[in-house]
């Protein structure tokens, strides 16, 4: 991750750490349970959770393995996540501040790597995946959860601009086929892929990043002015007086290909 | 520093580990610094959290071990 991108992520998430710990979308999303199921974790495993944010992914895995290393670029986020982990009595997580794309670990260290809803903050997603392959044991498993972009090129760009307006540290949500090709090219074979529709409440989604009023107005306009494939992808609705829209999430389980 | 030494042993200098698992080992100094045996970058452990950022390690690279602060300072905002 480049230094400007590190700074952006630290600024965005450092200021909003507690909101991510408290976020129901992050604490309870369907993909969390699916991530654990697809990881099939074992008691004697050493796991790595990349960019745990509010700590929910690390906590979910920690309940099933010996130890989890949780690495995040943002100190405030790590401290908030650690407070929460202590609050719920989970003590087998080692918190490390670091760049998920420059792993500070020896090769062949982990049985499992998880990363939930974070890869779209990496400037070079393919390079990050290669780093993860390096630190996994030969039989190691990866479970990657991330928002994915529209497969129509114009809609892909539109929805990413929409995300970047809300969160300047958002780099790019790749369409699922491209994401899968990055995973394969990093040395993995795909074991299972699940695609989830993630209904979002528009106002809380903006509030988690504390966007100012002019930006809220721009986001509202972008949401409702979207057309064609972007409109179908975002699918804005008014439900019980509340604006909702859709994000699309993929859960990818992969294993390192035998050397 | 409350991390189990066996787990601490998994950590490497993020700058040097790209070339070698061996020439990127870290020494724990004064319980709050991890010093790369190869490049001499020094990574602080703040509030029990190792800060394994290359820029942070580089910041202390030329500081002799004997002159490292007993409590790693918080980064300038």
GROMACS .gro file of C-alpha atoms in nm:
model
  336
    1UNK     CA    1   0.000   0.000   0.000
    2UNK     CA    2   0.145   0.340  -0.094
    3UNK     CA    3   0.214   0.594   0.181
    4UNK     CA    4  -0.068   0.831   0.067
    5UNK     CA    5  -0.312   0.538   0.070
    6UNK     CA    6  -0.189   0.428   0.416
    7UNK     CA    7  -0.248   0.784   0.537
    8UNK     CA    8  -0.596   0.796   0.383
    9UNK     CA    9  -0.703   0.466   0.539
   10UNK     CA   10  -0.562   0.565   0.877
   11UNK     CA   11  -0.745   0.899   0.862
   12UNK     CA   12  -1.079   0.754   0.745
   13UNK     CA   13  -1.090   0.456   0.977
   14UNK     CA   14  -0.895   0.605   1.268
   15UNK     CA   15  -1.163   0.870   1.306
   16UNK     CA   16  -1.448   0.622   1.273
   17UNK     CA   17  -1.313   0.318   1.455
   18UNK     CA   18  -1.586   0.283   1.716
   19UNK     CA   19  -1.858   0.312   1.451
   20UNK     CA   20  -1.714   0.006   1.280
   21UNK     CA   21  -1.697  -0.188   1.605
   22UNK     CA   22  -2.065  -0.105   1.663
   23UNK     CA   23  -2.180  -0.150   1.302
   24UNK     CA   24  -2.443  -0.422   1.272
   25UNK     CA   25  -2.354  -0.468   0.905
   26UNK     CA   26  -2.001  -0.556   1.005
   27UNK     CA   27  -2.077  -0.738   1.330
   28UNK     CA   28  -2.355  -0.961   1.202
   29UNK     CA   29  -2.352  -0.967   0.824
   30UNK     CA   30  -2.440  -1.302   0.668
   31UNK     CA   31  -2.094  -1.318   0.514
   32UNK     CA   32  -1.937  -1.346   0.859
   33UNK     CA   33  -2.098  -1.683   0.934
   34UNK     CA   34  -2.035  -1.796   0.578
   35UNK     CA   35  -1.669  -1.696   0.609
   36UNK     CA   36  -1.630  -1.918   0.915
   37UNK     CA   37  -1.816  -2.205   0.752
   38UNK     CA   38  -1.602  -2.186   0.438
   39UNK     CA   39  -1.282  -2.158   0.642
   40UNK     CA   40  -1.368  -2.482   0.829
   41UNK     CA   41  -1.123  -2.376   1.101
   42UNK     CA   42  -0.953  -2.626   1.329
   43UNK     CA   43  -0.850  -2.594   1.691
   44UNK     CA   44  -0.477  -2.626   1.626
   45UNK     CA   45  -0.463  -2.363   1.351
   46UNK     CA   46  -0.271  -2.039   1.343
   47UNK     CA   47  -0.476  -1.788   1.148
   48UNK     CA   48  -0.420  -1.442   1.007
   49UNK     CA   49  -0.702  -1.194   0.969
   50UNK     CA   50  -0.609  -0.908   0.738
   51UNK     CA   51  -0.758  -0.565   0.803
   52UNK     CA   52  -1.007  -0.676   1.070
   53UNK     CA   53  -1.153  -0.328   1.110
   54UNK     CA   54  -1.386  -0.350   1.408
   55UNK     CA   55  -1.244  -0.694   1.485
   56UNK     CA   56  -1.553  -0.899   1.403
   57UNK     CA   57  -1.383  -1.127   1.151
   58UNK     CA   58  -1.086  -1.192   1.382
   59UNK     CA   59  -1.322  -1.266   1.670
   60UNK     CA   60  -1.534  -1.501   1.461
   61UNK     CA   61  -1.226  -1.703   1.362
   62UNK     CA   62  -1.060  -1.682   1.706
   63UNK     CA   63  -1.345  -1.879   1.856
   64UNK     CA   64  -1.240  -2.181   1.645
   65UNK     CA   65  -0.859  -2.176   1.625
   66UNK     CA   66  -0.559  -2.165   1.853
   67UNK     CA   67  -0.443  -1.810   1.774
   68UNK     CA   68  -0.531  -1.533   1.530
   69UNK     CA   69  -0.292  -1.260   1.425
   70UNK     CA   70  -0.501  -0.958   1.330
   71UNK     CA   71  -0.315  -0.703   1.118
   72UNK     CA   72  -0.453  -0.360   1.041
   73UNK     CA   73  -0.296  -0.036   0.922
   74UNK     CA   74  -0.494   0.180   1.166
   75UNK     CA   75  -0.385   0.195   1.531
   76UNK     CA   76  -0.714   0.340   1.655
   77UNK     CA   77  -0.906   0.066   1.482
   78UNK     CA   78  -0.686  -0.202   1.639
   79UNK     CA   79  -0.727  -0.055   1.984
   80UNK     CA   80  -1.105  -0.030   1.944
   81UNK     CA   81  -1.120  -0.388   1.818
   82UNK     CA   82  -0.900  -0.509   2.103
   83UNK     CA   83  -1.121  -0.334   2.360
   84UNK     CA   84  -1.419  -0.510   2.210
   85UNK     CA   85  -1.240  -0.847   2.207
   86UNK     CA   86  -1.148  -0.805   2.573
   87UNK     CA   87  -1.507  -0.705   2.648
   88UNK     CA   88  -1.634  -1.031   2.502
   89UNK     CA   89  -1.355  -1.231   2.667
   90UNK     CA   90  -1.160  -1.339   2.357
   91UNK     CA   91  -0.790  -1.346   2.441
   92UNK     CA   92  -0.625  -1.550   2.163
   93UNK     CA   93  -0.584  -1.261   1.917
   94UNK     CA   94  -0.246  -1.094   1.860
   95UNK     CA   95  -0.302  -0.741   1.731
   96UNK     CA   96  -0.040  -0.607   1.491
   97UNK     CA   97  -0.028  -0.271   1.317
   98UNK     CA   98   0.095  -0.324   0.965
   99UNK     CA   99   0.022  -0.311   0.598
  100UNK     CA  100  -0.177  -0.611   0.482
  101UNK     CA  101   0.002  -0.583   0.149
  102UNK     CA  102   0.350  -0.600   0.307
  103UNK     CA  103   0.308  -0.888   0.548
  104UNK     CA  104   0.559  -0.882   0.838
  105UNK     CA  105   0.559  -1.259   0.872
  106UNK     CA  106   0.782  -1.546   0.768
  107UNK     CA  107   0.676  -1.762   0.475
  108UNK     CA  108   0.464  -2.073   0.540
  109UNK     CA  109   0.335  -1.946   0.874
  110UNK     CA  110  -0.044  -1.959   0.866
  111UNK     CA  111  -0.301  -2.233   0.820
  112UNK     CA  112  -0.571  -1.985   0.732
  113UNK     CA  113  -0.596  -1.628   0.608
  114UNK     CA  114  -0.919  -1.436   0.618
  115UNK     CA  115  -0.994  -1.088   0.493
  116UNK     CA  116  -1.343  -0.947   0.513
  117UNK     CA  117  -1.460  -0.639   0.325
  118UNK     CA  118  -1.119  -0.476   0.304
  119UNK     CA  119  -0.942  -0.573  -0.018
  120UNK     CA  120  -1.110  -0.285  -0.201
  121UNK     CA  121  -0.891  -0.051   0.009
  122UNK     CA  122  -0.570  -0.200  -0.132
  123UNK     CA  123  -0.403  -0.010  -0.414
  124UNK     CA  124  -0.272  -0.334  -0.561
  125UNK     CA  125  -0.510  -0.617  -0.474
  126UNK     CA  126  -0.319  -0.870  -0.685
  127UNK     CA  127   0.009  -0.793  -0.505
  128UNK     CA  128  -0.161  -0.822  -0.167
  129UNK     CA  129  -0.292  -1.167  -0.261
  130UNK     CA  130   0.060  -1.275  -0.358
  131UNK     CA  131   0.179  -1.164  -0.014
  132UNK     CA  132  -0.090  -1.371   0.151
  133UNK     CA  133   0.009  -1.673  -0.057
  134UNK     CA  134   0.366  -1.627   0.065
  135UNK     CA  135   0.278  -1.644   0.434
  136UNK     CA  136   0.032  -1.934   0.403
  137UNK     CA  137   0.148  -2.288   0.469
  138UNK     CA  138   0.149  -2.512   0.159
  139UNK     CA  139  -0.186  -2.660   0.256
  140UNK     CA  140  -0.316  -2.323   0.368
  141UNK     CA  141  -0.659  -2.186   0.304
  142UNK     CA  142  -0.778  -1.838   0.212
  143UNK     CA  143  -1.127  -1.706   0.269
  144UNK     CA  144  -1.175  -1.370   0.108
  145UNK     CA  145  -1.490  -1.167   0.156
  146UNK     CA  146  -1.526  -0.844  -0.033
  147UNK     CA  147  -1.770  -0.618  -0.201
  148UNK     CA  148  -1.758  -0.676  -0.574
  149UNK     CA  149  -1.820  -0.432  -0.855
  150UNK     CA  150  -2.062  -0.438  -1.145
  151UNK     CA  151  -1.952  -0.641  -1.445
  152UNK     CA  152  -2.061  -0.371  -1.689
  153UNK     CA  153  -1.756  -0.142  -1.724
  154UNK     CA  154  -1.946   0.188  -1.705
  155UNK     CA  155  -2.146   0.071  -1.405
  156UNK     CA  156  -1.828  -0.058  -1.240
  157UNK     CA  157  -1.673   0.288  -1.268
  158UNK     CA  158  -1.991   0.467  -1.157
  159UNK     CA  159  -2.038   0.257  -0.843
  160UNK     CA  160  -1.671   0.289  -0.751
  161UNK     CA  161  -1.693   0.669  -0.787
  162UNK     CA  162  -2.001   0.659  -0.564
  163UNK     CA  163  -1.801   0.465  -0.301
  164UNK     CA  164  -1.496   0.691  -0.333
  165UNK     CA  165  -1.711   0.999  -0.278
  166UNK     CA  166  -1.829   0.855   0.053
  167UNK     CA  167  -1.488   0.716   0.152
  168UNK     CA  168  -1.173   0.856  -0.014
  169UNK     CA  169  -0.978   0.551   0.106
  170UNK     CA  170  -1.193   0.325  -0.114
  171UNK     CA  171  -0.970   0.219  -0.401
  172UNK     CA  172  -1.168  -0.018  -0.624
  173UNK     CA  173  -1.430  -0.293  -0.603
  174UNK     CA  174  -1.343  -0.538  -0.875
  175UNK     CA  175  -1.605  -0.744  -1.054
  176UNK     CA  176  -1.608  -1.102  -0.933
  177UNK     CA  177  -1.446  -1.259  -1.244
  178UNK     CA  178  -1.146  -1.025  -1.213
  179UNK     CA  179  -1.118  -1.087  -0.841
  180UNK     CA  180  -1.118  -1.461  -0.903
  181UNK     CA  181  -0.847  -1.424  -1.165
  182UNK     CA  182  -0.632  -1.230  -0.916
  183UNK     CA  183  -0.680  -1.507  -0.660
  184UNK     CA  184  -0.583  -1.776  -0.913
  185UNK     CA  185  -0.283  -1.583  -1.040
  186UNK     CA  186  -0.155  -1.543  -0.683
  187UNK     CA  187  -0.120  -1.922  -0.669
  188UNK     CA  188  -0.457  -2.036  -0.537
  189UNK     CA  189  -0.717  -2.273  -0.667
  190UNK     CA  190  -1.076  -2.172  -0.602
  191UNK     CA  191  -1.268  -2.413  -0.381
  192UNK     CA  192  -1.602  -2.239  -0.348
  193UNK     CA  193  -1.760  -1.903  -0.431
  194UNK     CA  194  -2.077  -1.756  -0.286
  195UNK     CA  195  -2.232  -1.433  -0.401
  196UNK     CA  196  -2.449  -1.233  -0.162
  197UNK     CA  197  -2.675  -0.936  -0.208
  198UNK     CA  198  -2.614  -0.690   0.073
  199UNK     CA  199  -2.904  -0.448   0.132
  200UNK     CA  200  -2.770  -0.126   0.285
  201UNK     CA  201  -2.944   0.154   0.469
  202UNK     CA  202  -2.824   0.462   0.290
  203UNK     CA  203  -2.807   0.715   0.575
  204UNK     CA  204  -2.624   0.493   0.829
  205UNK     CA  205  -2.386   0.392   0.549
  206UNK     CA  206  -2.295   0.758   0.498
  207UNK     CA  207  -2.286   0.832   0.871
  208UNK     CA  208  -2.029   0.562   0.941
  209UNK     CA  209  -1.785   0.776   0.744
  210UNK     CA  210  -1.919   1.106   0.879
  211UNK     CA  211  -1.966   1.252   0.534
  212UNK     CA  212  -2.052   1.621   0.534
  213UNK     CA  213  -2.387   1.755   0.415
  214UNK     CA  214  -2.275   1.865   0.065
  215UNK     CA  215  -2.125   1.518   0.009
  216UNK     CA  216  -2.444   1.354   0.137
  217UNK     CA  217  -2.635   1.556  -0.122
  218UNK     CA  218  -2.396   1.448  -0.396
  219UNK     CA  219  -2.423   1.085  -0.291
  220UNK     CA  220  -2.802   1.108  -0.283
  221UNK     CA  221  -2.801   1.255  -0.633
  222UNK     CA  222  -2.563   0.986  -0.759
  223UNK     CA  223  -2.777   0.713  -0.610
  224UNK     CA  224  -3.104   0.833  -0.762
  225UNK     CA  225  -2.956   0.962  -1.089
  226UNK     CA  226  -2.794   0.628  -1.165
  227UNK     CA  227  -2.918   0.466  -1.486
  228UNK     CA  228  -2.899   0.136  -1.672
  229UNK     CA  229  -2.669  -0.131  -1.525
  230UNK     CA  230  -2.551   0.100  -1.243
  231UNK     CA  231  -2.912   0.161  -1.140
  232UNK     CA  232  -2.989  -0.210  -1.146
  233UNK     CA  233  -2.674  -0.281  -0.948
  234UNK     CA  234  -2.740  -0.019  -0.677
  235UNK     CA  235  -3.117  -0.075  -0.684
  236UNK     CA  236  -3.217   0.228  -0.474
  237UNK     CA  237  -3.548   0.191  -0.292
  238UNK     CA  238  -3.754   0.368  -0.031
  239UNK     CA  239  -3.853   0.112   0.232
  240UNK     CA  240  -4.063   0.234   0.525
  241UNK     CA  241  -3.949   0.594   0.461
  242UNK     CA  242  -3.587   0.486   0.458
  243UNK     CA  243  -3.358   0.490   0.156
  244UNK     CA  244  -3.190   0.159   0.088
  245UNK     CA  245  -2.959   0.037  -0.184
  246UNK     CA  246  -2.763  -0.277  -0.263
  247UNK     CA  247  -2.402  -0.372  -0.243
  248UNK     CA  248  -2.284  -0.704  -0.378
  249UNK     CA  249  -2.055  -0.925  -0.179
  250UNK     CA  250  -1.857  -1.236  -0.266
  251UNK     CA  251  -1.714  -1.498  -0.035
  252UNK     CA  252  -1.429  -1.688  -0.197
  253UNK     CA  253  -1.265  -1.994  -0.043
  254UNK     CA  254  -0.936  -2.097  -0.201
  255UNK     CA  255  -0.639  -2.322  -0.132
  256UNK     CA  256  -0.280  -2.280  -0.232
  257UNK     CA  257  -0.208  -2.480  -0.545
  258UNK     CA  258   0.047  -2.755  -0.479
  259UNK     CA  259   0.393  -2.639  -0.581
  260UNK     CA  260   0.530  -0.693   2.617
  261UNK     CA  261   0.268  -0.956   2.670
  262UNK     CA  262   0.292  -1.151   2.343
  263UNK     CA  263   0.395  -1.511   2.377
  264UNK     CA  264   0.759  -1.544   2.252
  265UNK     CA  265   0.661  -1.831   2.022
  266UNK     CA  266   0.414  -1.603   1.851
  267UNK     CA  267   0.654  -1.311   1.844
  268UNK     CA  268   0.893  -1.538   1.657
  269UNK     CA  269   0.649  -1.539   1.363
  270UNK     CA  270   0.705  -1.168   1.304
  271UNK     CA  271   0.965  -1.045   1.056
  272UNK     CA  272   1.089  -0.711   0.930
  273UNK     CA  273   0.838  -0.634   0.653
  274UNK     CA  274   1.112  -0.472   0.442
  275UNK     CA  275   1.362  -0.760   0.459
  276UNK     CA  276   1.127  -1.058   0.467
  277UNK     CA  277   1.051  -1.008   0.099
  278UNK     CA  278   1.407  -1.129   0.031
  279UNK     CA  279   1.465  -1.377   0.313
  280UNK     CA  280   1.285  -1.536   0.606
  281UNK     CA  281   1.615  -1.571   0.789
  282UNK     CA  282   1.769  -1.229   0.723
  283UNK     CA  283   1.460  -1.053   0.852
  284UNK     CA  284   1.451  -1.188   1.206
  285UNK     CA  285   1.380  -0.949   1.489
  286UNK     CA  286   1.531  -0.907   1.833
  287UNK     CA  287   1.309  -0.794   2.116
  288UNK     CA  288   1.483  -0.502   2.289
  289UNK     CA  289   1.370  -0.349   2.618
  290UNK     CA  290   1.037  -0.529   2.579
  291UNK     CA  291   0.907  -0.252   2.351
  292UNK     CA  292   1.124  -0.258   2.038
  293UNK     CA  293   1.168  -0.514   1.763
  294UNK     CA  294   1.501  -0.465   1.590
  295UNK     CA  295   1.572  -0.623   1.252
  296UNK     CA  296   1.892  -0.827   1.269
  297UNK     CA  297   1.959  -0.751   0.902
  298UNK     CA  298   1.876  -0.386   0.830
  299UNK     CA  299   1.859  -0.242   1.182
  300UNK     CA  300   1.512  -0.098   1.132
  301UNK     CA  301   1.345  -0.071   1.470
  302UNK     CA  302   0.974  -0.130   1.514
  303UNK     CA  303   0.810   0.004   1.830
  304UNK     CA  304   0.559  -0.192   2.034
  305UNK     CA  305   0.302   0.064   2.143
  306UNK     CA  306   0.043  -0.031   2.397
  307UNK     CA  307   0.131  -0.400   2.338
  308UNK     CA  308   0.073  -0.364   1.962
  309UNK     CA  309   0.381  -0.418   1.740
  310UNK     CA  310   0.392  -0.143   1.477
  311UNK     CA  311   0.530  -0.329   1.174
  312UNK     CA  312   0.519  -0.045   0.923
  313UNK     CA  313   0.832  -0.001   0.711
  314UNK     CA  314   0.822   0.378   0.745
  315UNK     CA  315   0.801   0.348   1.121
  316UNK     CA  316   1.094   0.105   1.130
  317UNK     CA  317   1.298   0.331   0.901
  318UNK     CA  318   1.237   0.629   1.129
  319UNK     CA  319   1.445   0.461   1.401
  320UNK     CA  320   1.692   0.282   1.174
  321UNK     CA  321   1.990   0.505   1.255
  322UNK     CA  322   1.908   0.541   1.625
  323UNK     CA  323   2.146   0.329   1.832
  324UNK     CA  324   1.967   0.067   2.039
  325UNK     CA  325   2.100   0.226   2.357
  326UNK     CA  326   1.927   0.553   2.266
  327UNK     CA  327   1.583   0.411   2.189
  328UNK     CA  328   1.314   0.566   2.409
  329UNK     CA  329   1.202   0.345   2.697
  330UNK     CA  330   0.845   0.419   2.594
  331UNK     CA  331   0.803   0.447   2.217
  332UNK     CA  332   0.647   0.785   2.144
  333UNK     CA  333   0.316   0.811   1.964
  334UNK     CA  334   0.355   0.912   1.599
  335UNK     CA  335   0.320   1.280   1.514
  336UNK     CA  336  -0.033   1.350   1.389
   0.00000   0.00000   0.00000
